[in-house]
mmCIF file of C-alpha atoms (C1' of nucleotides) in Angstrom:
data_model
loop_
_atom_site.group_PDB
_atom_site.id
_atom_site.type_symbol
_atom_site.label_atom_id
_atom_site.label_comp_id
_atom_site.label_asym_id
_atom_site.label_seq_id
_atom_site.Cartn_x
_atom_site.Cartn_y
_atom_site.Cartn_z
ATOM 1 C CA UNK U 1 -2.898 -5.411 -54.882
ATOM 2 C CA UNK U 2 -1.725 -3.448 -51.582
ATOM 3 C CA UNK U 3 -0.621 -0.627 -53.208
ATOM 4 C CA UNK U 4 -3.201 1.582 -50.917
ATOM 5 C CA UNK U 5 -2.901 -0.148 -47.523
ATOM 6 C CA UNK U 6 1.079 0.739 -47.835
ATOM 7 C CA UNK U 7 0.769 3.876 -49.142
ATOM 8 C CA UNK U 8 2.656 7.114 -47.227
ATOM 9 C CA UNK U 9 0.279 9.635 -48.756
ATOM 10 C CA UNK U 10 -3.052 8.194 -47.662
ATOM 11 C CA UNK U 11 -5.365 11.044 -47.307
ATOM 12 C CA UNK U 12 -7.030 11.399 -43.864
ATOM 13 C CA UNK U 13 -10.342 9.716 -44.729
ATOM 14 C CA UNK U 14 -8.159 6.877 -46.304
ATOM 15 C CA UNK U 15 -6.928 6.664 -42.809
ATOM 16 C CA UNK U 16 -9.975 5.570 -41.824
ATOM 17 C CA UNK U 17 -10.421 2.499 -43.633
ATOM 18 C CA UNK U 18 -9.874 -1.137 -42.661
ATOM 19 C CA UNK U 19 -8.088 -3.703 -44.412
ATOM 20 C CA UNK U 20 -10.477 -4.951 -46.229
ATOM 21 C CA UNK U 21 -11.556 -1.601 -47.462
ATOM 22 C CA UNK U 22 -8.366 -0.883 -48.601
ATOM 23 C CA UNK U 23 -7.832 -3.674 -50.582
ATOM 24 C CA UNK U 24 -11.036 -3.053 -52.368
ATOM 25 C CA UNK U 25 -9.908 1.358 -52.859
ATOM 26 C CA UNK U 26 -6.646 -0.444 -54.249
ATOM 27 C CA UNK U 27 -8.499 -2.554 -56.416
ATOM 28 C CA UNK U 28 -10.102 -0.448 -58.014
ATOM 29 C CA UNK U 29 -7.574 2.467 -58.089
ATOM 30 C CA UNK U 30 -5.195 3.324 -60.998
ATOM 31 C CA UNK U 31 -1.891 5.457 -60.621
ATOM 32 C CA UNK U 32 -1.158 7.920 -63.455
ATOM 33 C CA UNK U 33 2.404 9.784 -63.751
ATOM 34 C CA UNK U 34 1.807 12.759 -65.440
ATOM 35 C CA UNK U 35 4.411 15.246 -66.668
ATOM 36 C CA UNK U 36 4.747 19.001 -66.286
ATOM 37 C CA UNK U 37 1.698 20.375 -68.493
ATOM 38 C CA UNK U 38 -0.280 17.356 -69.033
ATOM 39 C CA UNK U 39 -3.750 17.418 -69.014
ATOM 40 C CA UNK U 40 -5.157 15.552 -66.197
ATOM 41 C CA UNK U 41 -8.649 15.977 -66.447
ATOM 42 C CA UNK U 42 -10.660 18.506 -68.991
ATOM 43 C CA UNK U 43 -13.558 20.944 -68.699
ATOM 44 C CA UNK U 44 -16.423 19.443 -70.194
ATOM 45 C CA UNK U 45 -15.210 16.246 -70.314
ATOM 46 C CA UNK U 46 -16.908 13.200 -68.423
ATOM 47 C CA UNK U 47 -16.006 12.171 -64.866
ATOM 48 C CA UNK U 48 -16.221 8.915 -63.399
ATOM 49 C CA UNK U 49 -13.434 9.144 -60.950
ATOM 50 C CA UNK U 50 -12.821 10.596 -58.222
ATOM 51 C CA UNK U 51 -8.666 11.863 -58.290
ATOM 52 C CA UNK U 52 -6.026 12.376 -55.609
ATOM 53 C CA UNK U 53 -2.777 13.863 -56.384
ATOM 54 C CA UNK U 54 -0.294 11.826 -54.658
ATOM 55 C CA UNK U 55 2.653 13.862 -55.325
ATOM 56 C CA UNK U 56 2.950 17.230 -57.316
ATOM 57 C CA UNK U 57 1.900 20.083 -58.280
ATOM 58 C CA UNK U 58 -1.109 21.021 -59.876
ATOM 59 C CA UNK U 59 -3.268 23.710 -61.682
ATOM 60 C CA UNK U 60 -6.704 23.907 -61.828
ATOM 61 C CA UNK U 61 -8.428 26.273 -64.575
ATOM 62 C CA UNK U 62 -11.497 26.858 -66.031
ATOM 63 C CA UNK U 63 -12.092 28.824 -69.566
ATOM 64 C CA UNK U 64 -14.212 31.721 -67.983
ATOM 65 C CA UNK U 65 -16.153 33.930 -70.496
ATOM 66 C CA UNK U 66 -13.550 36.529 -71.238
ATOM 67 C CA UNK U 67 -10.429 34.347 -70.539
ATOM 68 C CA UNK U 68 -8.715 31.367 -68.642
ATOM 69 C CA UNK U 69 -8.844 31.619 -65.157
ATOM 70 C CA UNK U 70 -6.757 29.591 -62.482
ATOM 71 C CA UNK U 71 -8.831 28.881 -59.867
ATOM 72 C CA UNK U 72 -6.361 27.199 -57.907
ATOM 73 C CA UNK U 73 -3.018 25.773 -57.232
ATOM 74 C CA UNK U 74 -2.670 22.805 -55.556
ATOM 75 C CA UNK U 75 0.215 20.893 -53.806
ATOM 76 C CA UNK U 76 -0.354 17.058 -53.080
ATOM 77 C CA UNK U 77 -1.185 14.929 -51.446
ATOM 78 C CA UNK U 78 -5.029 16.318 -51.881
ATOM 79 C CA UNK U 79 -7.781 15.081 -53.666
ATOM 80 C CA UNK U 80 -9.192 17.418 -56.360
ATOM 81 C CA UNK U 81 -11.751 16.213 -58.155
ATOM 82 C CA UNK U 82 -14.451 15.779 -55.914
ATOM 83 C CA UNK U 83 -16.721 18.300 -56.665
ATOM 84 C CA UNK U 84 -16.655 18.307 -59.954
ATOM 85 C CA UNK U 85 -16.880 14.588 -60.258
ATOM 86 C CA UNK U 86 -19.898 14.340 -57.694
ATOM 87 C CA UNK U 87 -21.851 17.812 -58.419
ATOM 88 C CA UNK U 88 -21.969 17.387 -61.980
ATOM 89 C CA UNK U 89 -21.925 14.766 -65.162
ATOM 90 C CA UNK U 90 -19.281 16.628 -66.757
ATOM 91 C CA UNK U 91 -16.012 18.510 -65.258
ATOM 92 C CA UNK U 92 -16.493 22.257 -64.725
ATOM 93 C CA UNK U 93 -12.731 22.598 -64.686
ATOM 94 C CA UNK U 94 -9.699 21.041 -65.925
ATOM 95 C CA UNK U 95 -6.602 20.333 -63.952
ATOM 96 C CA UNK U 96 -3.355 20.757 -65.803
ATOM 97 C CA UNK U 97 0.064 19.103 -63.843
ATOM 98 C CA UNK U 98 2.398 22.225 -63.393
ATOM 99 C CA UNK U 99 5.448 19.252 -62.009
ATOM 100 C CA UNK U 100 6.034 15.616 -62.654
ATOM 101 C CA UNK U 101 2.342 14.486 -60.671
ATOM 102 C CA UNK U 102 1.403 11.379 -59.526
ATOM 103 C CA UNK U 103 -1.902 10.697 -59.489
ATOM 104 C CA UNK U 104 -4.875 8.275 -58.221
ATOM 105 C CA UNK U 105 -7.810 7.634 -60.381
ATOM 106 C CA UNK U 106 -10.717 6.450 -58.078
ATOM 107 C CA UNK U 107 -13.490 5.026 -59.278
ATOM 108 C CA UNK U 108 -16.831 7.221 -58.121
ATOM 109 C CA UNK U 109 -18.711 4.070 -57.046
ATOM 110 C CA UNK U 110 -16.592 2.757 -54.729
ATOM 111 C CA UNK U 111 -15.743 6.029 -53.672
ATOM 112 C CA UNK U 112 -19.782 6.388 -53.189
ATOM 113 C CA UNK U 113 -19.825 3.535 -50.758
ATOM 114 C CA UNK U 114 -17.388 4.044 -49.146
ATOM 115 C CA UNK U 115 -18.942 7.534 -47.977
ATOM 116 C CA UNK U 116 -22.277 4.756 -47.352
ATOM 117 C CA UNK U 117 -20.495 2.268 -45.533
ATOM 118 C CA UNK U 118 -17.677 4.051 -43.311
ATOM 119 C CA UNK U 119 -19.148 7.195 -41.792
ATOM 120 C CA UNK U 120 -15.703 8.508 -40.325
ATOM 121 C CA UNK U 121 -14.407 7.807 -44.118
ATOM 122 C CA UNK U 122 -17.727 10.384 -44.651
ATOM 123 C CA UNK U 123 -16.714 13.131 -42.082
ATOM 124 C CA UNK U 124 -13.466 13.592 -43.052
ATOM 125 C CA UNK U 125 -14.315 14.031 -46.963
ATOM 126 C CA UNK U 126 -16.871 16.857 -45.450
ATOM 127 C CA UNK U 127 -14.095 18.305 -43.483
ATOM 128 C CA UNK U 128 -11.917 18.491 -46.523
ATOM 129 C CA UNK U 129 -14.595 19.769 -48.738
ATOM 130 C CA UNK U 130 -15.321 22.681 -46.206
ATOM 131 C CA UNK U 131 -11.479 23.930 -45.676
ATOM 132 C CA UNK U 132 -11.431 24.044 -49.478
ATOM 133 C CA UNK U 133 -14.436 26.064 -49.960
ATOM 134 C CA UNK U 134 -13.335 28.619 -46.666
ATOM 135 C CA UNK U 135 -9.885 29.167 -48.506
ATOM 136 C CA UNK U 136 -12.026 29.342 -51.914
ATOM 137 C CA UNK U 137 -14.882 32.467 -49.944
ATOM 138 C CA UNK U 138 -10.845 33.961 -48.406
ATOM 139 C CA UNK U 139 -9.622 34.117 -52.309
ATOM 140 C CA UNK U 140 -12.626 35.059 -53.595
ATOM 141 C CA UNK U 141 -12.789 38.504 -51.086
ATOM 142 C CA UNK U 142 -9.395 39.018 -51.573
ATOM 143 C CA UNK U 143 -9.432 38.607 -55.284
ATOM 144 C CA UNK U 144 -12.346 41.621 -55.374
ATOM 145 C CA UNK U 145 -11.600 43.875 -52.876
ATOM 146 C CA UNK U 146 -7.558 43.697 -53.035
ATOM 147 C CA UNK U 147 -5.476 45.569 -55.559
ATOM 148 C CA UNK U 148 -3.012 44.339 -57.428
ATOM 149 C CA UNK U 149 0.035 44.333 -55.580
ATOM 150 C CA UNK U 150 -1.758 42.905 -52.359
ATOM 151 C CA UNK U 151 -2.971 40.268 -54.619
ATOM 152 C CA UNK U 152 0.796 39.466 -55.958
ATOM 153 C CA UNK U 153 2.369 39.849 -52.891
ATOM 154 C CA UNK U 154 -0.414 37.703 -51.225
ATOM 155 C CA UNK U 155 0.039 34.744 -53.522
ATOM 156 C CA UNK U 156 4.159 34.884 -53.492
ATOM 157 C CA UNK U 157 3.551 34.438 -49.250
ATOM 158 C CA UNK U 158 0.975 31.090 -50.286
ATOM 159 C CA UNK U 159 3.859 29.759 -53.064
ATOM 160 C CA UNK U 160 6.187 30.548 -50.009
ATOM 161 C CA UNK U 161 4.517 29.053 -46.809
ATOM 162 C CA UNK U 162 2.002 26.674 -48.419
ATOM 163 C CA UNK U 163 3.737 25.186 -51.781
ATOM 164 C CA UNK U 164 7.337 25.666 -50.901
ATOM 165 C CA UNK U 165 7.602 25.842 -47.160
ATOM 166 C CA UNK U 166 10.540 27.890 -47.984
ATOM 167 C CA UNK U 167 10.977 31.888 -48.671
ATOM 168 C CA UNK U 168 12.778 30.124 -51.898
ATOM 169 C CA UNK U 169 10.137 29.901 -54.919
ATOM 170 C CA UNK U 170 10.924 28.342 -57.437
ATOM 171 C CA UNK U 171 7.915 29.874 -59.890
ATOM 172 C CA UNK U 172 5.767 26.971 -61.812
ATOM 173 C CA UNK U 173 3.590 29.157 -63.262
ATOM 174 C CA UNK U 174 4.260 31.977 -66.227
ATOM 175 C CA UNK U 175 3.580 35.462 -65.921
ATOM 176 C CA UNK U 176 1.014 35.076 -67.654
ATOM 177 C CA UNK U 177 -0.621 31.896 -65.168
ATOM 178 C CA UNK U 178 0.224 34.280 -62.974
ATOM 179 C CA UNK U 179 -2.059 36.981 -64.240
ATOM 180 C CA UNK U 180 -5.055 34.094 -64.817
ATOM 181 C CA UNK U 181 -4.897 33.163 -60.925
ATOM 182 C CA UNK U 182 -5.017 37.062 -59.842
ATOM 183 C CA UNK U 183 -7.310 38.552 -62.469
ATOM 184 C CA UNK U 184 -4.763 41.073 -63.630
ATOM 185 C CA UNK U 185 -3.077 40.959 -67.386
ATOM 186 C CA UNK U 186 0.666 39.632 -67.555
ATOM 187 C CA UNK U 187 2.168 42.963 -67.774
ATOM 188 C CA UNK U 188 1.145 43.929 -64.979
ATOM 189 C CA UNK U 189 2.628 41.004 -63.258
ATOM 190 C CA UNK U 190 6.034 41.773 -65.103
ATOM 191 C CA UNK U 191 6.331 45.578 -63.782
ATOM 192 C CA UNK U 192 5.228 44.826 -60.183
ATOM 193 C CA UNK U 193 7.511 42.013 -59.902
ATOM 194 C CA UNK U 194 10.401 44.055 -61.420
ATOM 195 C CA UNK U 195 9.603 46.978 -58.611
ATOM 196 C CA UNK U 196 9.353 44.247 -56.194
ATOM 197 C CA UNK U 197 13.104 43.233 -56.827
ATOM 198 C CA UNK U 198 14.421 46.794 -57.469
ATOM 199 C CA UNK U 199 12.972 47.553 -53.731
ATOM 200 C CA UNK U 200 14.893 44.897 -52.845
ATOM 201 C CA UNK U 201 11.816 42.934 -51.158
ATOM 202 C CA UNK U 202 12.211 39.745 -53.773
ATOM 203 C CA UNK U 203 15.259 38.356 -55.742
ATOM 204 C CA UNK U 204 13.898 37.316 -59.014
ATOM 205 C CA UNK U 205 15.519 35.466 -61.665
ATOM 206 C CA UNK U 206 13.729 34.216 -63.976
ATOM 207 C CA UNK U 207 11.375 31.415 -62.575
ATOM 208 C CA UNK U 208 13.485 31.464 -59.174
ATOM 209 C CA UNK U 209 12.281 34.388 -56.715
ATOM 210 C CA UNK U 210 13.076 34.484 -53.229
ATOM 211 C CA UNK U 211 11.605 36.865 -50.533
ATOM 212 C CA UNK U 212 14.009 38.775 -49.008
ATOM 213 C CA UNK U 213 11.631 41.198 -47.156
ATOM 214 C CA UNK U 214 8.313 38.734 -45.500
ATOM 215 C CA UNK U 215 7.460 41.658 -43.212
ATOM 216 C CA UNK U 216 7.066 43.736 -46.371
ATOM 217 C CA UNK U 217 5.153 41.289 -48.179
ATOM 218 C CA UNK U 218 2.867 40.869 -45.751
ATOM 219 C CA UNK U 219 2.546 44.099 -45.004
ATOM 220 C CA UNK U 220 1.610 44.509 -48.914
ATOM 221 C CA UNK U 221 -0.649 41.820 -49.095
ATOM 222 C CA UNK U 222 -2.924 42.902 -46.172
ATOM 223 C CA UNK U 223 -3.629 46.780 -46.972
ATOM 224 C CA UNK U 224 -4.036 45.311 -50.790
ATOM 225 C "C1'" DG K 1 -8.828 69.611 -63.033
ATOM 226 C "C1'" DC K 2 -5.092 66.349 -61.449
ATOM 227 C "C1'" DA K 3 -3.312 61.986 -59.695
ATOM 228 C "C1'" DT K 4 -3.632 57.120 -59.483
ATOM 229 C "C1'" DT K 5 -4.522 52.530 -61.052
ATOM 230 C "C1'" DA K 6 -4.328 49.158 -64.286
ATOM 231 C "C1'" DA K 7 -5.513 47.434 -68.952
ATOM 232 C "C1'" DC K 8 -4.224 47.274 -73.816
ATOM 233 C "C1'" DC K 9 -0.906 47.754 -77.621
ATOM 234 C "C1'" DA K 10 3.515 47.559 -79.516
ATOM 235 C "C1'" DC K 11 8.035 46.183 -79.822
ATOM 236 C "C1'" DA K 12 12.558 44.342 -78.461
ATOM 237 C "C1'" DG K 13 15.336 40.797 -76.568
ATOM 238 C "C1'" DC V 1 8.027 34.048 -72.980
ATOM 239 C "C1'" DT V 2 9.371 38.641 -70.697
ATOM 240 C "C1'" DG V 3 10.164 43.399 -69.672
ATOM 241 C "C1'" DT V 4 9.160 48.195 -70.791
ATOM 242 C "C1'" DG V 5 7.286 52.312 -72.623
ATOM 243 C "C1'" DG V 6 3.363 54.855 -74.350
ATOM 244 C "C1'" DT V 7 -1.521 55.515 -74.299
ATOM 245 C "C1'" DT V 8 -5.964 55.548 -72.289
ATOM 246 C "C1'" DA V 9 -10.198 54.834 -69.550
ATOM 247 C "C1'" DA V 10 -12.083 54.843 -65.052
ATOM 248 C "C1'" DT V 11 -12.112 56.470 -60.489
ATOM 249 C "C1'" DG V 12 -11.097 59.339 -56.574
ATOM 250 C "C1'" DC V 13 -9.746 63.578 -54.367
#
DNA sequence: GCATTAACCACAG
DNA sequence: CTGTGGTTAATGC
């Protein structure tokens, strides 16, 4: 089968590989369609691939000692299960498909020599593996040292400019997902995006929220 | 003290 | 599943 050598989402250390490669990722590479809210991989489950979201939308979560935390959202195509498929026997998060997802299932040992064989293929894994973990230290500061409504009005600008590419959101997650990804409790999330719309800097209705004010927003979301 | 922030509980659509 | 109101604990002038 071709179906990687054609394909329009190639990552960019797919890029990198030759024909023959190719044929041998497409070999051994299965495409899953998942639905909104299935399961795509589970915390303490065994992982043997490697996975790439094609296309969609995806959560990833972890059941944290108190409660469920996101840890991320994540818009394809990406791969997302690299470090949890090479640091560890077991997943130390599941990913959950928020959209209709299409996803690659990569086996880990071709994956593995690949990274052997192809050293560009190599370099531009690392490269991906370090942008994640610099937007993971960003979160992480922001998550601590920001209150609440920098922290909402923060992650409405990433649905906007990274997810949606559009000041028109059209809200995956529940309040309450909400909450999990900025460590508040889904109340919370309710009243400050109610005072959001009455000040007229969002348009909320229901799942669909639209920025009207990005100056405010931003403004928001830096003095946290 | 007094104000602010945000969580928890309860209850109603 | 959401939105609101009341209550309350922690923290900061």
């Amino acid at each position: 089968m071709d179906i990687c050598q054609f394909c329009s989402k190639k990552s960019p250390a797919v890029t990198k590989l030759d024909p023959d490669e190719l044929k041998i990722l497409g070999d051994s590479c299965v495409e899953v369609a998942f639905s909104k809210g299935d399961i795509i991989f589970k915390q303490n489950a065994l992982s043997s691939n490697v996975i790439f979201i094609k296309e969609g939308l995806v959560k990833i979560h972890v059941a944290g000692p108190e409660k469920e935390q996101i840890l991320k959202v994540s818009k394809g195509p990406t791969y997302l299960g690299i470090p949890t498929t090479f640091g560890d026997k077991i997943n130390h998060y599941s990913a959950t498909a928020l959209v209709p997802t299409s996803v690659c299932f990569i086996d880990i040992n071709v994956f593995k020599e690949f990274i052997k064989i192809n050293s560009d293929f190599a370099y531009e894994v690392i490269v991906d593996l370090c942008k994640d973990e610099l937007n993971q230290f960003e979160r992480c500061v922001n998550l601590v040292q920001k209150q609440i409504h920098g922290r909402l009005c923060g992650t409405l600008l990433y649905f906007s400019e990274d997810i949606f590419q559009s000041d028109f959101i059209e809200m995956p997650l529940n309040r309450n997902e909400l909450a999990d990804l900025i460590c508040t409790s889904r109340e919370t999330v309710s009243r400050l995006l109610s005072e959001l719309n009455k000040e007229q800097i969002i348009q909320i209705s229901g799942k669909r929220i639209k920025l009207l004010d990005m100056d405010k927003l931003k403004q928001i979301s830096l003095k946290g």
